[in-house]
Amino acid sequence: WRSMEIEKIAPISRGAATAFVLKETDQLVISGRP
């Protein structure tokens, strides 16, 4: 049952990590604009 829990959580944390990276990238792009 534990692997089922991990499968449930993994996509969420993966999505959160992706969103975080995208947000950080946006910040860099915005601050890099003249």
N, CA, C and O atoms as a MOPAC input file, in Angstrom:
PM7 MOZYME 1SCF
protein

 N      0.83300 1    -1.20300 1     0.00000 1
 C      0.00000 1     0.00000 1     0.00000 1
 C      0.86700 1     1.25300 1     0.00000 1
 O      0.43200 1     2.31100 1    -0.45400 1
 N      2.08100 1     1.13900 1     0.50300 1
 C      2.93400 1     2.31700 1     0.60100 1
 C      3.33200 1     2.81500 1    -0.79100 1
 O      3.41400 1     4.02100 1    -1.02300 1
 N      3.57500 1     1.89100 1    -1.70300 1
 C      3.94700 1     2.31700 1    -3.05200 1
 C      2.78000 1     3.04700 1    -3.71800 1
 O      2.98900 1     3.94300 1    -4.53700 1
 N      1.55400 1     2.66200 1    -3.36500 1
 C      0.39200 1     3.36100 1    -3.91000 1
 C      0.36400 1     4.79800 1    -3.40000 1
 O      0.03300 1     5.72200 1    -4.14200 1
 N      0.71200 1     4.97800 1    -2.13200 1
 C      0.75700 1     6.32600 1    -1.56000 1
 C      1.80000 1     7.17200 1    -2.29100 1
 O      1.56100 1     8.33600 1    -2.61400 1
 N      2.95100 1     6.56800 1    -2.54200 1
 C      4.02700 1     7.29300 1    -3.22200 1
 C      3.58200 1     7.67700 1    -4.63500 1
 O      3.85200 1     8.78500 1    -5.09800 1
 N      2.89900 1     6.75100 1    -5.31400 1
 C      2.43600 1     7.04200 1    -6.67400 1
 C      1.44400 1     8.19400 1    -6.65800 1
 O      1.35700 1     8.96500 1    -7.61400 1
 N      0.69000 1     8.30400 1    -5.55700 1
 C     -0.29600 1     9.38300 1    -5.44900 1
 C      0.41000 1    10.72100 1    -5.22400 1
 O     -0.00100 1    11.74900 1    -5.76200 1
 N      1.47000 1    10.69300 1    -4.42600 1
 C      2.16400 1    11.92300 1    -4.03600 1
 C      3.15900 1    12.38300 1    -5.10800 1
 O      3.31600 1    13.58100 1    -5.34200 1
 N      3.82000 1    11.43500 1    -5.75000 1
 C      4.89700 1    11.76000 1    -6.68600 1
 C      4.48100 1    12.74600 1    -7.78100 1
 O      5.18900 1    13.72800 1    -8.00100 1
 N      3.36600 1    12.52200 1    -8.47200 1
 C      2.99800 1    13.46800 1    -9.53400 1
 C      2.75600 1    14.87100 1    -8.99000 1
 O      3.03000 1    15.85700 1    -9.67500 1
 N      2.25000 1    14.96900 1    -7.77500 1
 C      1.98600 1    16.27700 1    -7.17500 1
 C      3.30400 1    17.00200 1    -6.93000 1
 O      3.45500 1    18.16500 1    -7.30300 1
 N      4.25800 1    16.31700 1    -6.30300 1
 C      5.53600 1    16.95400 1    -5.99700 1
 C      6.29900 1    17.25600 1    -7.28300 1
 O      7.02100 1    18.24800 1    -7.37000 1
 N      6.12900 1    16.38300 1    -8.28800 1
 C      6.79600 1    16.62800 1    -9.55900 1
 C      6.21300 1    17.88400 1   -10.19900 1
 O      6.94100 1    18.72200 1   -10.73100 1
 N      4.89700 1    17.99900 1   -10.13900 1
 C      4.24000 1    19.18100 1   -10.69600 1
 C      4.63600 1    20.43600 1    -9.94100 1
 O      4.82900 1    21.49500 1   -10.53800 1
 N      4.75700 1    20.31300 1    -8.61600 1
 C      5.14000 1    21.46300 1    -7.80300 1
 C      6.56100 1    21.89700 1    -8.14800 1
 O      6.84600 1    23.09100 1    -8.24300 1
 N      7.44600 1    20.92900 1    -8.33400 1
 C      8.83100 1    21.24600 1    -8.67700 1
 C      8.88600 1    21.92700 1   -10.04000 1
 O      9.62600 1    22.89200 1   -10.23100 1
 N      8.09700 1    21.41700 1   -10.98600 1
 C      8.07100 1    22.01500 1   -12.31900 1
 C      7.55500 1    23.44300 1   -12.25200 1
 O      8.11700 1    24.34300 1   -12.87700 1
 N      6.48000 1    23.65100 1   -11.49200 1
 C      5.90700 1    24.98900 1   -11.36300 1
 C      6.92200 1    25.93400 1   -10.73300 1
 O      7.03800 1    27.09200 1   -11.13500 1
 N      7.65700 1    25.43300 1    -9.74400 1
 C      8.65100 1    26.26600 1    -9.06900 1
 C      9.74400 1    26.68600 1   -10.04700 1
 O     10.13600 1    27.85200 1   -10.08800 1
 N     10.23100 1    25.73000 1   -10.83100 1
 C     11.29100 1    26.03000 1   -11.79900 1
 C     10.79000 1    27.03600 1   -12.83000 1
 O     11.49700 1    27.98000 1   -13.18300 1
 N      9.56200 1    26.82500 1   -13.31100 1
 C      9.01400 1    27.74900 1   -14.29800 1
 C      8.88900 1    29.14800 1   -13.70700 1
 O      9.16800 1    30.14000 1   -14.38000 1
 N      8.46900 1    29.22100 1   -12.45100 1
 C      8.31200 1    30.52000 1   -11.80000 1
 C      9.67100 1    31.20200 1   -11.67300 1
 O      9.80800 1    32.39300 1   -11.95400 1
 N     10.67500 1    30.43400 1   -11.24800 1
 C     12.02000 1    31.00000 1   -11.09500 1
 C     12.54700 1    31.47900 1   -12.44400 1
 O     13.17100 1    32.53700 1   -12.53600 1
 N     12.29000 1    30.69000 1   -13.49000 1
 C     12.75100 1    31.06900 1   -14.82600 1
 C     12.07400 1    32.35700 1   -15.26300 1
 O     12.71800 1    33.24500 1   -15.82300 1
 N     10.77300 1    32.45800 1   -15.00800 1
 C     10.05000 1    33.68200 1   -15.36000 1
 C     10.65500 1    34.88000 1   -14.64000 1
 O     10.81100 1    35.94800 1   -15.23300 1
 N     10.99400 1    34.71200 1   -13.37400 1
 C     11.58000 1    35.81000 1   -12.60100 1
 C     12.89700 1    36.25200 1   -13.23800 1
 O     13.16500 1    37.44800 1   -13.35300 1
 N     13.71600 1    35.28500 1   -13.65100 1
 C     15.00500 1    35.61900 1   -14.25500 1
 C     14.80100 1    36.35800 1   -15.57000 1
 O     15.47800 1    37.34700 1   -15.85300 1
 N     13.85800 1    35.86600 1   -16.36900 1
 C     13.60100 1    36.49200 1   -17.66900 1
 C     13.09700 1    37.91500 1   -17.47500 1
 O     13.53400 1    38.84100 1   -18.15800 1
 N     12.16800 1    38.07700 1   -16.53200 1
 C     11.59400 1    39.40500 1   -16.28700 1
 C     12.67600 1    40.36400 1   -15.78500 1
 O     12.76600 1    41.49500 1   -16.26100 1
 N     13.48800 1    39.92500 1   -14.83700 1
 C     14.51400 1    40.80200 1   -14.27000 1
 C     15.63000 1    41.04500 1   -15.28100 1
 O     16.35900 1    42.03100 1   -15.16900 1
 N     15.77300 1    40.16000 1   -16.26300 1
 C     16.81300 1    40.31000 1   -17.26900 1
 C     16.41200 1    41.25600 1   -18.38700 1
 O     17.25000 1    41.65800 1   -19.19500 1
 N     15.13200 1    41.61300 1   -18.43800 1
 C     14.67200 1    42.51800 1   -19.49600 1
 C     15.11900 1    43.94500 1   -19.20800 1
 O     15.13300 1    44.36400 1   -18.05100 1
 N     15.47900 1    44.68700 1   -20.23100 1
 C     15.91000 1    46.07100 1   -20.04600 1
 C     14.73600 1    46.98500 1   -19.66900 1
 O     14.92600 1    48.18600 1   -19.47700 1

